[in-house]
Tab-separated table of C-alpha atoms in Angstrom:
chain	number	residue	atom	x	y	z
A	979	UNK	CA	-6.129	-9.790	26.874
A	980	UNK	CA	-6.745	-6.047	27.258
A	981	UNK	CA	-4.772	-4.081	24.668
A	982	UNK	CA	-6.068	-0.613	25.501
A	983	UNK	CA	-3.223	1.907	25.875
A	984	UNK	CA	-0.643	-0.868	25.662
A	985	UNK	CA	2.528	0.124	23.812
A	986	UNK	CA	3.003	-2.489	21.113
A	987	UNK	CA	5.698	-2.675	18.458
A	988	UNK	CA	5.138	-4.735	15.310
A	989	UNK	CA	8.368	-5.778	13.598
A	990	UNK	CA	8.159	-6.599	9.894
A	991	UNK	CA	5.470	-5.440	7.486
A	992	UNK	CA	4.555	-8.547	5.564
A	993	UNK	CA	0.913	-9.606	5.398
A	994	UNK	CA	0.858	-10.776	8.993
A	995	UNK	CA	2.662	-7.680	10.269
A	996	UNK	CA	0.224	-5.258	8.650
A	997	UNK	CA	-2.749	-7.329	9.802
A	998	UNK	CA	-1.390	-7.436	13.355
A	999	UNK	CA	-0.773	-3.687	13.472
A	1000	UNK	CA	-4.302	-2.901	12.303
A	1001	UNK	CA	-5.817	-5.416	14.730
A	1002	UNK	CA	-3.883	-3.945	17.651
A	1003	UNK	CA	-4.770	-0.351	16.758
A	1004	UNK	CA	-8.460	-1.231	16.433
A	1005	UNK	CA	-8.362	-2.558	19.995
A	1006	UNK	CA	-6.893	0.586	21.479
A	1007	UNK	CA	-3.192	-0.222	21.565
A	1008	UNK	CA	-0.567	2.457	20.928
A	1009	UNK	CA	1.060	0.835	17.919
A	1010	UNK	CA	4.369	1.423	16.188
A	1011	UNK	CA	5.838	-0.610	13.348
A	1012	UNK	CA	9.443	-1.121	12.275
A	1013	UNK	CA	10.724	-2.582	9.015
A	1014	UNK	CA	14.213	-2.631	7.513
A	1015	UNK	CA	12.816	-2.073	4.030
A	1016	UNK	CA	12.861	1.432	2.585
A	1017	UNK	CA	9.972	3.884	2.563
A	1018	UNK	CA	9.710	3.422	-1.197
A	1019	UNK	CA	9.450	-0.366	-0.844
A	1020	UNK	CA	6.616	0.095	1.671
A	1021	UNK	CA	4.783	2.835	-0.189
A	1022	UNK	CA	1.566	0.786	-0.414
A	1023	UNK	CA	1.435	-0.160	3.269
A	1024	UNK	CA	2.438	3.127	4.926
A	1025	UNK	CA	-0.667	5.274	4.127
A	1026	UNK	CA	-3.021	2.638	5.538
A	1027	UNK	CA	-1.006	2.394	8.746
A	1028	UNK	CA	-0.767	6.152	9.199
A	1029	UNK	CA	-4.532	6.469	8.680
A	1030	UNK	CA	-4.962	4.203	11.724
A	1031	UNK	CA	-2.668	6.324	13.892
A	1032	UNK	CA	0.244	3.880	13.689
A	1033	UNK	CA	3.767	5.302	13.697
A	1034	UNK	CA	6.104	3.853	11.088
A	1035	UNK	CA	9.870	3.343	11.140
A	1036	UNK	CA	11.496	2.273	7.868
A	1037	UNK	CA	15.009	1.534	6.665
A	1038	UNK	CA	16.241	0.172	9.991
A	1039	UNK	CA	15.331	-1.402	13.306
A	1040	UNK	CA	16.333	1.388	15.676
A	1041	UNK	CA	17.485	0.290	19.125
A	1042	UNK	CA	15.409	2.986	20.830
A	1043	UNK	CA	12.281	1.854	19.006
A	1044	UNK	CA	12.432	-1.474	20.841
A	1045	UNK	CA	12.671	0.066	24.314
A	1046	UNK	CA	9.777	0.844	26.619
A	1047	UNK	CA	7.328	-1.439	24.840
A	1048	UNK	CA	4.742	-3.539	26.629
A	1049	UNK	CA	4.672	-6.122	23.837
A	1050	UNK	CA	6.507	-6.858	20.590
A	1051	UNK	CA	4.837	-8.775	17.759
A	1052	UNK	CA	7.357	-10.101	15.252
A	1053	UNK	CA	6.606	-11.206	11.689
A	1054	UNK	CA	7.792	-14.658	10.544
A	1055	UNK	CA	10.240	-13.138	8.076
A	1056	UNK	CA	12.224	-11.481	10.882
A	1057	UNK	CA	14.788	-13.731	12.562
A	1058	UNK	CA	13.988	-14.294	16.232
A	1059	UNK	CA	17.656	-13.828	17.185
A	1060	UNK	CA	18.275	-10.360	15.750
A	1061	UNK	CA	20.025	-8.254	18.425
A	1062	UNK	CA	17.125	-5.872	18.990
A	1063	UNK	CA	14.762	-8.746	19.822
A	1064	UNK	CA	17.353	-10.482	21.988
A	1065	UNK	CA	17.870	-7.294	23.999
A	1066	UNK	CA	14.113	-6.747	24.297
A	1067	UNK	CA	13.633	-10.223	25.757
A	1068	UNK	CA	16.518	-9.587	28.156
A	1069	UNK	CA	14.632	-6.517	29.379
A	1070	UNK	CA	11.576	-8.663	30.029
A	1071	UNK	CA	9.485	-7.475	27.091
A	1072	UNK	CA	7.264	-10.292	25.742
A	1073	UNK	CA	8.057	-11.097	22.085
A	1074	UNK	CA	5.423	-13.137	20.244
A	1075	UNK	CA	4.348	-13.780	16.661
A	1076	UNK	CA	1.104	-13.027	14.839
A	1077	UNK	CA	-0.149	-16.608	15.254
A	1078	UNK	CA	0.333	-16.424	19.008
A	1079	UNK	CA	-1.423	-13.042	19.121
A	1080	UNK	CA	-4.336	-14.485	17.169
A	1081	UNK	CA	-4.540	-17.576	19.371
A	1082	UNK	CA	-5.211	-15.396	22.414
A	1083	UNK	CA	-8.422	-14.095	20.817
A	1084	UNK	CA	-9.662	-16.817	18.471
A	1085	UNK	CA	-12.805	-18.827	19.145
A	1086	UNK	CA	-13.315	-22.314	17.751
A	1087	UNK	CA	-10.971	-25.258	17.304
A	1088	UNK	CA	-7.580	-24.945	15.655
A	1089	UNK	CA	-6.156	-27.470	13.221
A	1090	UNK	CA	-2.465	-26.636	12.790
A	1091	UNK	CA	-0.526	-28.201	9.927
A	1092	UNK	CA	3.246	-28.027	9.545
A	1093	UNK	CA	6.016	-29.883	7.735
A	1094	UNK	CA	8.924	-29.199	5.419
A	1095	UNK	CA	6.783	-29.912	2.360
A	1096	UNK	CA	3.117	-30.336	1.539
A	1097	UNK	CA	1.719	-27.847	4.070
A	1098	UNK	CA	-0.268	-25.744	1.645
A	1099	UNK	CA	-1.706	-28.659	-0.310
A	1100	UNK	CA	-2.755	-30.456	2.871
A	1101	UNK	CA	-4.135	-27.331	4.538
A	1102	UNK	CA	-6.206	-26.484	1.484
A	1103	UNK	CA	-7.477	-30.054	1.153
A	1104	UNK	CA	-8.451	-30.209	4.829
A	1105	UNK	CA	-10.491	-27.039	4.321
A	1106	UNK	CA	-12.234	-28.645	1.350
A	1107	UNK	CA	-12.982	-31.820	3.319
A	1108	UNK	CA	-14.447	-29.890	6.255
A	1109	UNK	CA	-16.565	-27.759	3.950
A	1110	UNK	CA	-17.819	-30.880	2.151
A	1111	UNK	CA	-18.850	-32.196	5.557
A	1112	UNK	CA	-20.847	-29.069	6.366
A	1113	UNK	CA	-18.333	-27.694	8.860
A	1114	UNK	CA	-17.649	-23.983	9.154
A	1115	UNK	CA	-13.966	-23.789	8.171
A	1116	UNK	CA	-11.599	-20.838	7.858
A	1117	UNK	CA	-8.305	-21.590	6.080
A	1118	UNK	CA	-5.217	-19.440	6.497
A	1119	UNK	CA	-2.020	-18.907	8.444
A	1120	UNK	CA	1.185	-19.227	6.460
A	1121	UNK	CA	-0.947	-20.102	3.426
A	1122	UNK	CA	-1.636	-16.407	2.830
A	1123	UNK	CA	-4.481	-15.189	5.064
A	1124	UNK	CA	-3.142	-14.178	8.497
A	1125	UNK	CA	-4.836	-15.947	11.392
A	1126	UNK	CA	-5.393	-12.623	13.141
A	1127	UNK	CA	-7.930	-11.635	10.455
A	1128	UNK	CA	-10.190	-14.516	11.573
A	1129	UNK	CA	-10.757	-13.169	15.099
A	1130	UNK	CA	-13.902	-11.262	14.156
A	1131	UNK	CA	-15.234	-14.114	11.984
A	1132	UNK	CA	-14.624	-17.197	14.116
A	1133	UNK	CA	-17.273	-18.571	16.459
A	1134	UNK	CA	-17.279	-21.467	18.883
A	1135	UNK	CA	-18.253	-23.916	16.113
A	1136	UNK	CA	-15.538	-22.737	13.668
A	1137	UNK	CA	-12.705	-24.997	12.556
A	1138	UNK	CA	-9.592	-22.869	11.963
A	1139	UNK	CA	-7.313	-24.688	9.517
A	1140	UNK	CA	-3.906	-23.032	9.764
A	1141	UNK	CA	-0.715	-23.721	7.859
A	1142	UNK	CA	2.085	-23.074	10.343
A	1143	UNK	CA	5.770	-22.587	9.525
A	1144	UNK	CA	8.785	-23.208	11.724
A	1145	UNK	CA	9.296	-19.439	11.857
A	1146	UNK	CA	5.812	-18.990	13.316
A	1147	UNK	CA	6.330	-21.799	15.827
A	1148	UNK	CA	9.456	-20.082	17.143
A	1149	UNK	CA	7.289	-17.319	18.602
A	1150	UNK	CA	4.385	-19.177	20.204
A	1151	UNK	CA	3.603	-19.295	23.908
A	1152	UNK	CA	0.000	-20.424	24.528
A	1153	UNK	CA	-0.892	-21.471	20.947
A	1154	UNK	CA	-2.992	-24.617	21.387
A	1155	UNK	CA	-4.193	-26.595	18.368
A	1156	UNK	CA	-6.873	-29.199	18.960
A	1157	UNK	CA	-5.387	-31.156	16.051
A	1158	UNK	CA	-1.688	-30.759	15.231
A	1159	UNK	CA	-0.311	-32.330	12.039
A	1160	UNK	CA	3.349	-32.835	11.101
A	1161	UNK	CA	3.667	-34.046	7.523
A	1162	UNK	CA	7.433	-34.559	7.316
A	1163	UNK	CA	10.653	-32.959	8.522
A	1164	UNK	CA	13.659	-32.730	6.208
A	1165	UNK	CA	16.517	-30.181	6.199
A	1166	UNK	CA	15.253	-26.702	5.349
A	1167	UNK	CA	15.817	-23.090	6.432
A	1168	UNK	CA	19.241	-23.982	7.851
A	1169	UNK	CA	20.343	-20.444	7.032
A	1170	UNK	CA	17.835	-19.329	9.690
A	1171	UNK	CA	17.779	-22.219	12.201
A	1172	UNK	CA	21.519	-22.997	11.785
A	1173	UNK	CA	21.176	-26.724	12.580
A	1174	UNK	CA	18.716	-29.455	11.650
A	1175	UNK	CA	18.208	-30.128	15.369
A	1176	UNK	CA	17.070	-26.536	15.909
A	1177	UNK	CA	14.712	-26.836	12.952
A	1178	UNK	CA	13.192	-30.059	14.307
A	1179	UNK	CA	12.874	-28.398	17.707
A	1180	UNK	CA	10.893	-25.534	16.205
A	1181	UNK	CA	8.558	-27.945	14.419
A	1182	UNK	CA	8.049	-29.978	17.609
A	1183	UNK	CA	6.676	-26.924	19.392
A	1184	UNK	CA	3.372	-27.435	17.572
A	1185	UNK	CA	2.563	-30.085	20.213
A	1186	UNK	CA	3.789	-28.360	23.363
A	1187	UNK	CA	0.451	-26.979	24.612
A	1188	UNK	CA	-1.662	-29.987	23.695
A	1189	UNK	CA	-3.220	-32.280	26.278
A	1190	UNK	CA	-4.900	-35.649	26.417
A	1191	UNK	CA	-8.076	-34.311	24.801
A	1192	UNK	CA	-6.197	-33.215	21.676
A	1193	UNK	CA	-4.843	-35.096	18.665
A	1194	UNK	CA	-1.405	-35.333	17.063
A	1195	UNK	CA	-1.249	-36.614	13.484
A	1196	UNK	CA	2.185	-37.737	12.296
A	1197	UNK	CA	3.884	-39.410	9.352
A	1198	UNK	CA	4.853	-42.970	10.322
A	1199	UNK	CA	7.223	-43.116	7.335
A	1200	UNK	CA	9.266	-40.089	8.449
A	1201	UNK	CA	12.105	-40.715	10.898
A	1202	UNK	CA	11.989	-37.243	12.443
A	1203	UNK	CA	8.215	-37.455	12.959
A	1204	UNK	CA	8.543	-40.804	14.715
A	1205	UNK	CA	11.219	-39.377	17.014
A	1206	UNK	CA	9.304	-36.205	17.891
A	1207	UNK	CA	6.176	-38.210	18.817
A	1208	UNK	CA	7.824	-39.562	21.962
A	1209	UNK	CA	7.097	-36.438	24.005
A	1210	UNK	CA	3.596	-35.804	22.686
A	1211	UNK	CA	0.807	-35.668	25.307
A	1212	UNK	CA	-2.071	-35.692	22.807
A	1213	UNK	CA	-3.638	-38.840	21.382
A	1214	UNK	CA	-1.413	-39.929	18.496
A	1215	UNK	CA	-2.667	-40.936	15.066
A	1216	UNK	CA	-0.452	-41.968	12.189
A	1217	UNK	CA	-0.550	-42.026	8.428
A	1218	UNK	CA	1.560	-44.181	6.138
A	1219	UNK	CA	1.650	-45.164	2.490
A	1220	UNK	CA	3.974	-48.155	3.058
A	1221	UNK	CA	2.794	-49.823	6.282
A	1222	UNK	CA	-0.339	-50.449	8.303
A	1223	UNK	CA	-0.803	-48.272	11.383
A	1224	UNK	CA	-2.621	-49.020	14.616
A	1225	UNK	CA	-4.643	-45.797	14.547
A	1226	UNK	CA	-4.969	-43.570	11.493
A	1227	UNK	CA	-4.874	-43.815	7.692
A	1228	UNK	CA	-2.785	-46.123	5.516
A	1229	UNK	CA	-2.600	-47.782	2.102
A	1230	UNK	CA	-3.287	-51.432	1.383
A	1231	UNK	CA	-3.604	-52.896	-2.109
A	1232	UNK	CA	-4.031	-49.448	-3.694
A	1233	UNK	CA	-6.843	-48.501	-1.306
A	1234	UNK	CA	-6.870	-45.914	1.498
A	1235	UNK	CA	-8.039	-47.420	4.780
A	1236	UNK	CA	-8.907	-45.916	8.163
A	1237	UNK	CA	-8.390	-47.729	11.428
A	1238	UNK	CA	-9.393	-46.697	14.974
A	1239	UNK	CA	-10.690	-48.330	18.156
A	1240	UNK	CA	-13.934	-49.229	16.358
A	1241	UNK	CA	-12.173	-51.189	13.651
A	1242	UNK	CA	-11.135	-50.718	10.053
A	1243	UNK	CA	-12.856	-49.444	6.925
A	1244	UNK	CA	-11.924	-48.816	3.304
A	1245	UNK	CA	-12.341	-45.174	2.290
A	1246	UNK	CA	-11.326	-44.837	-1.363
A	1247	UNK	CA	-9.028	-46.156	-4.117
A	1248	UNK	CA	-5.726	-44.387	-4.742
A	1249	UNK	CA	-6.528	-43.864	-8.400
A	1250	UNK	CA	-9.209	-41.299	-7.473
A	1251	UNK	CA	-6.488	-38.923	-6.281
A	1252	UNK	CA	-5.838	-36.362	-9.033
A	1253	UNK	CA	-2.569	-35.041	-7.575
A	1254	UNK	CA	0.733	-36.215	-9.059
A	1255	UNK	CA	3.443	-37.842	-6.952
A	1256	UNK	CA	3.644	-40.303	-4.073
A	1257	UNK	CA	4.257	-37.409	-1.680
A	1258	UNK	CA	0.732	-36.225	-2.410
A	1259	UNK	CA	-0.595	-39.615	-1.297
A	1260	UNK	CA	0.908	-38.779	2.105
A	1261	UNK	CA	-0.741	-35.353	2.044
A	1262	UNK	CA	-4.100	-36.964	1.292
A	1263	UNK	CA	-3.649	-39.514	4.084
A	1264	UNK	CA	-2.942	-36.718	6.562
A	1265	UNK	CA	-6.011	-34.793	5.394
A	1266	UNK	CA	-8.121	-37.962	5.697
A	1267	UNK	CA	-7.019	-38.298	9.330
A	1268	UNK	CA	-8.142	-34.753	10.088
A	1269	UNK	CA	-11.449	-35.241	8.305
A	1270	UNK	CA	-12.192	-38.409	10.268
A	1271	UNK	CA	-11.245	-36.719	13.546
A	1272	UNK	CA	-13.625	-33.879	12.698
A	1273	UNK	CA	-16.430	-36.381	12.167
A	1274	UNK	CA	-16.859	-35.831	8.431
A	1275	UNK	CA	-18.705	-38.679	6.713
A	1276	UNK	CA	-16.248	-40.926	4.793
A	1277	UNK	CA	-18.259	-40.544	1.580
A	1278	UNK	CA	-17.885	-36.756	1.840
A	1279	UNK	CA	-14.141	-37.122	2.444
A	1280	UNK	CA	-13.856	-39.326	-0.629
A	1281	UNK	CA	-15.763	-36.849	-2.781
A	1282	UNK	CA	-13.634	-33.911	-1.612
A	1283	UNK	CA	-10.367	-35.765	-2.275
A	1284	UNK	CA	-11.514	-36.953	-5.705
A	1285	UNK	CA	-12.463	-33.402	-6.735
A	1286	UNK	CA	-9.258	-31.796	-5.439
A	1287	UNK	CA	-6.713	-30.537	-7.985
A	1288	UNK	CA	-3.181	-29.238	-7.504
A	1289	UNK	CA	-2.765	-25.987	-5.603
A	1290	UNK	CA	-1.160	-23.198	-7.607
A	1291	UNK	CA	2.673	-23.393	-7.700
A	1292	UNK	CA	2.680	-26.980	-6.362
A	1293	UNK	CA	3.489	-29.318	-9.266
A	1294	UNK	CA	0.978	-27.299	-11.263
A	1295	UNK	CA	0.472	-28.157	-14.918
A	1296	UNK	CA	0.845	-24.998	-16.997
A	1297	UNK	CA	0.611	-25.994	-20.675
A	1298	UNK	CA	1.804	-28.275	-23.436
A	1299	UNK	CA	3.791	-26.358	-26.031
A	1300	UNK	CA	4.829	-28.154	-29.219
A	1301	UNK	CA	4.570	-31.499	-27.482
A	1302	UNK	CA	6.503	-30.460	-24.340
A	1303	UNK	CA	4.701	-30.307	-20.982
A	1304	UNK	CA	5.518	-27.462	-18.562
A	1305	UNK	CA	5.037	-27.737	-14.792
A	1306	UNK	CA	5.283	-25.012	-12.158
A	1307	UNK	CA	6.543	-26.218	-8.776
A	1308	UNK	CA	7.847	-22.872	-7.567
A	1309	UNK	CA	6.889	-23.898	-4.017
A	1310	UNK	CA	9.699	-26.491	-4.174
A	1311	UNK	CA	11.926	-24.225	-2.108
A	1312	UNK	CA	14.121	-26.960	-0.634
A	1313	UNK	CA	16.001	-29.997	-1.927
A	1314	UNK	CA	13.533	-32.538	-0.549
A	1315	UNK	CA	10.648	-30.847	-2.365
A	1316	UNK	CA	12.622	-30.957	-5.617
A	1317	UNK	CA	13.328	-34.662	-5.073
A	1318	UNK	CA	9.597	-35.279	-4.665
A	1319	UNK	CA	8.890	-33.317	-7.839
A	1320	UNK	CA	11.445	-35.327	-9.832
A	1321	UNK	CA	10.002	-38.576	-8.482
A	1322	UNK	CA	6.626	-37.572	-9.918
A	1323	UNK	CA	7.865	-38.018	-13.511
A	1324	UNK	CA	9.502	-41.086	-15.095
A	1325	UNK	CA	12.169	-39.093	-16.912
A	1326	UNK	CA	12.989	-36.786	-19.854
A	1327	UNK	CA	13.014	-33.778	-17.521
A	1328	UNK	CA	14.498	-30.358	-18.174
A	1329	UNK	CA	14.922	-29.012	-14.621
A	1330	UNK	CA	15.193	-25.348	-13.640
A	1331	UNK	CA	17.139	-24.987	-10.373
A	1332	UNK	CA	18.270	-22.008	-8.335
A	1333	UNK	CA	17.392	-18.905	-6.382
A	1334	UNK	CA	18.446	-17.914	-2.882
A	1335	UNK	CA	20.338	-20.684	-1.111
A	1336	UNK	CA	19.145	-21.786	2.342
A	1337	UNK	CA	22.213	-23.767	3.343
A	1338	UNK	CA	21.133	-26.782	1.270
A	1339	UNK	CA	23.051	-29.848	0.115
A	1340	UNK	CA	22.353	-30.203	-3.619
A	1341	UNK	CA	24.361	-33.421	-3.964
A	1342	UNK	CA	21.231	-35.195	-2.708
A	1343	UNK	CA	19.732	-34.606	-6.161
A	1344	UNK	CA	22.432	-36.447	-8.069
A	1345	UNK	CA	20.909	-39.930	-8.239
A	1346	UNK	CA	17.662	-38.607	-9.662
A	1347	UNK	CA	19.526	-36.284	-12.020
A	1348	UNK	CA	21.304	-39.302	-13.507
A	1349	UNK	CA	18.111	-41.326	-13.744
A	1350	UNK	CA	15.513	-38.814	-14.931
A	1351	UNK	CA	16.956	-35.443	-15.980
A	1352	UNK	CA	18.279	-34.518	-19.422
A	1353	UNK	CA	19.445	-30.996	-18.574
A	1354	UNK	CA	19.606	-28.671	-15.577
A	1355	UNK	CA	19.237	-24.913	-16.125
A	1356	UNK	CA	20.691	-22.943	-13.198
A	1357	UNK	CA	19.404	-19.507	-12.230
A	1358	UNK	CA	19.868	-16.955	-9.488
A	1359	UNK	CA	22.297	-16.405	-6.640
A	1360	UNK	CA	22.750	-20.088	-5.786
A	1361	UNK	CA	23.725	-21.113	-9.333
A	1362	UNK	CA	27.473	-21.401	-8.702
A	1363	UNK	CA	27.002	-23.516	-5.573
A	1364	UNK	CA	24.497	-25.763	-7.328
A	1365	UNK	CA	26.784	-26.233	-10.321
A	1366	UNK	CA	29.671	-27.180	-8.020
A	1367	UNK	CA	27.619	-29.897	-6.298
A	1368	UNK	CA	25.363	-31.542	-8.879
A	1369	UNK	CA	26.353	-34.369	-11.220
A	1370	UNK	CA	24.585	-36.659	-13.624
A	1371	UNK	CA	22.960	-34.291	-16.112
A	1372	UNK	CA	24.102	-31.653	-18.556
A	1373	UNK	CA	24.271	-28.246	-16.860
A	1374	UNK	CA	23.264	-25.031	-18.606
A	1375	UNK	CA	24.074	-21.736	-16.825
A	1376	UNK	CA	20.958	-19.740	-17.672
A	1377	UNK	CA	21.207	-16.952	-15.098
A	1378	UNK	CA	17.607	-15.781	-15.305
A	1379	UNK	CA	14.276	-17.573	-15.375
A	1380	UNK	CA	13.497	-16.067	-18.770
A	1381	UNK	CA	16.701	-17.464	-20.246
A	1382	UNK	CA	16.039	-20.852	-18.635
A	1383	UNK	CA	12.559	-21.125	-20.147
A	1384	UNK	CA	13.834	-20.093	-23.557
A	1385	UNK	CA	16.819	-22.470	-23.544
A	1386	UNK	CA	14.760	-25.373	-22.185
A	1387	UNK	CA	12.147	-24.736	-24.858
A	1388	UNK	CA	14.827	-24.741	-27.558
A	1389	UNK	CA	16.305	-28.041	-26.311
A	1390	UNK	CA	13.195	-30.020	-25.386
A	1391	UNK	CA	11.520	-32.348	-27.870
A	1392	UNK	CA	7.975	-33.729	-27.847
A	1393	UNK	CA	7.447	-35.983	-24.839
A	1394	UNK	CA	9.882	-34.045	-22.633
A	1395	UNK	CA	8.990	-32.226	-19.403
A	1396	UNK	CA	10.136	-28.726	-18.433
A	1397	UNK	CA	9.937	-28.465	-14.657
A	1398	UNK	CA	10.470	-25.437	-12.432
A	1399	UNK	CA	11.398	-27.000	-9.070
A	1400	UNK	CA	14.118	-24.628	-7.854
A	1401	UNK	CA	15.172	-26.128	-4.461
A	1402	UNK	CA	15.784	-22.545	-3.321
A	1403	UNK	CA	13.988	-19.542	-1.925
A	1404	UNK	CA	12.895	-16.892	-4.404
A	1405	UNK	CA	14.101	-13.734	-2.723
A	1406	UNK	CA	17.164	-13.074	-4.894
A	1407	UNK	CA	15.167	-12.208	-8.019
A	1408	UNK	CA	11.516	-12.330	-6.912
A	1409	UNK	CA	9.348	-11.119	-4.043
A	1410	UNK	CA	7.967	-14.590	-3.234
A	1411	UNK	CA	7.633	-18.104	-4.613
A	1412	UNK	CA	4.181	-17.035	-5.888
A	1413	UNK	CA	5.759	-14.185	-7.843
A	1414	UNK	CA	8.343	-16.586	-9.294
A	1415	UNK	CA	5.637	-19.073	-10.266
A	1416	UNK	CA	3.504	-16.425	-11.966
A	1417	UNK	CA	6.512	-15.169	-13.923
A	1418	UNK	CA	7.306	-18.736	-15.007
A	1419	UNK	CA	3.755	-19.273	-16.248
A	1420	UNK	CA	3.819	-15.963	-18.116
A	1421	UNK	CA	7.112	-16.930	-19.741
A	1422	UNK	CA	5.715	-20.291	-20.836
A	1423	UNK	CA	2.783	-18.541	-22.456
A	1424	UNK	CA	5.139	-16.105	-24.170
A	1425	UNK	CA	7.183	-19.056	-25.410
A	1426	UNK	CA	4.017	-20.691	-26.722
A	1427	UNK	CA	3.224	-17.504	-28.621
A	1428	UNK	CA	6.727	-17.155	-30.056
A	1429	UNK	CA	7.594	-14.081	-28.000
A	1430	UNK	CA	10.724	-15.656	-26.485
A	1431	UNK	CA	11.873	-17.238	-29.754
A	1432	UNK	CA	14.796	-15.947	-31.742
A	1433	UNK	CA	12.439	-16.439	-34.687
A	1434	UNK	CA	8.653	-16.092	-34.289
A	1435	UNK	CA	7.000	-19.474	-33.861
A	1436	UNK	CA	3.459	-20.733	-34.292
A	1437	UNK	CA	1.608	-21.293	-31.049
A	1438	UNK	CA	0.674	-24.884	-30.309
A	1439	UNK	CA	-0.684	-24.671	-26.786
A	1440	UNK	CA	-3.057	-27.522	-25.894
A	1441	UNK	CA	-4.595	-26.289	-22.689
A	1442	UNK	CA	-4.235	-24.715	-19.285
A	1443	UNK	CA	-5.370	-26.522	-16.122
A	1444	UNK	CA	-5.009	-23.702	-13.618
């Protein structure tokens, strides 16, 4: 793909947008960028772009900016159906995403991992397994490092382990993973995709360019995964924690087993997994499938899984303060993820819910609220909707995360759990789920030191497992 003197517009200046613009400029394209955020909001990015000869439009997506382009690269945070992009496609201008741009230049084999929940944990674990097996692995994508930054580092023997979101899959064309993994599909991002069927359709695109020499790894316990497998051309492998599968990884008598055309073998006991929650057993099973497909020795897979701890912001232990344990699951940005978080604890939970709503149905939480939750502390823009739908636990309207941590700390007694698992996006009060998680952890530490108390309190913090 020759980019010299091509007119290319990059829409959206998140991490992938900036990386794409710089990549394009370095390869001789005539690059412009457009972002609806203000010049002040983009004050850190603009000087770097201007230094590379890239023109910058801020505060709007001007209609004229989108005309007369040879290519448009859109960031995942920009909806694919905004009018400017619709009109550009009508004029015959190719519109792709950063992952698709990267795929046209990357060497090596791509492992693409998607799902409503568990993507980051599984992607990170796969990278650890491949590294333990002596493979050259680069880990990125939606996990934080744009795939485009790997173009100059990847070689023919590189394994590119990429977390891929539904937003990124909307804008692919030739993206071709050698191994494609779908962990689960439950309602999410309905504010963007509008219907669950559209969301499933976006996820299914991960398989569309695969052939018979590729592999599709799917969750045999997930109804949507089973349905989407019907049109897959790649060799299918399954993982399951409740049933035996013909090819893939499964659980029997508290052991993880692998089965393929050569037979069956026991890989490791479940109790070596350090991650909390049955959902993380599924994530491990998926990662085991990828490791076996990559030819990693089973003993090395076992060692990597046994050494693996929770990824930051995913059911992450923060501290024990005066006998109360605090957990950060800021990445629980949908209802299903919050359900999985609640299922990871037997009860006595103080749950912090809220943020930016994504068209979710919070009534799905009610059974677990009755069974395991003492109080719910609502925060953010979705608080009123959440309060109107949930039942089964006392509701405290906290408003802010700081107030929620303080009020939960005042109410909780030794043996209780304070859990941030918001079931919402973060963008009403925070810049990202990472930002929200870091603020939560800072607030817990302040609470431990008495800085959020009405009266100063003695710190009784027993450890930090970050």
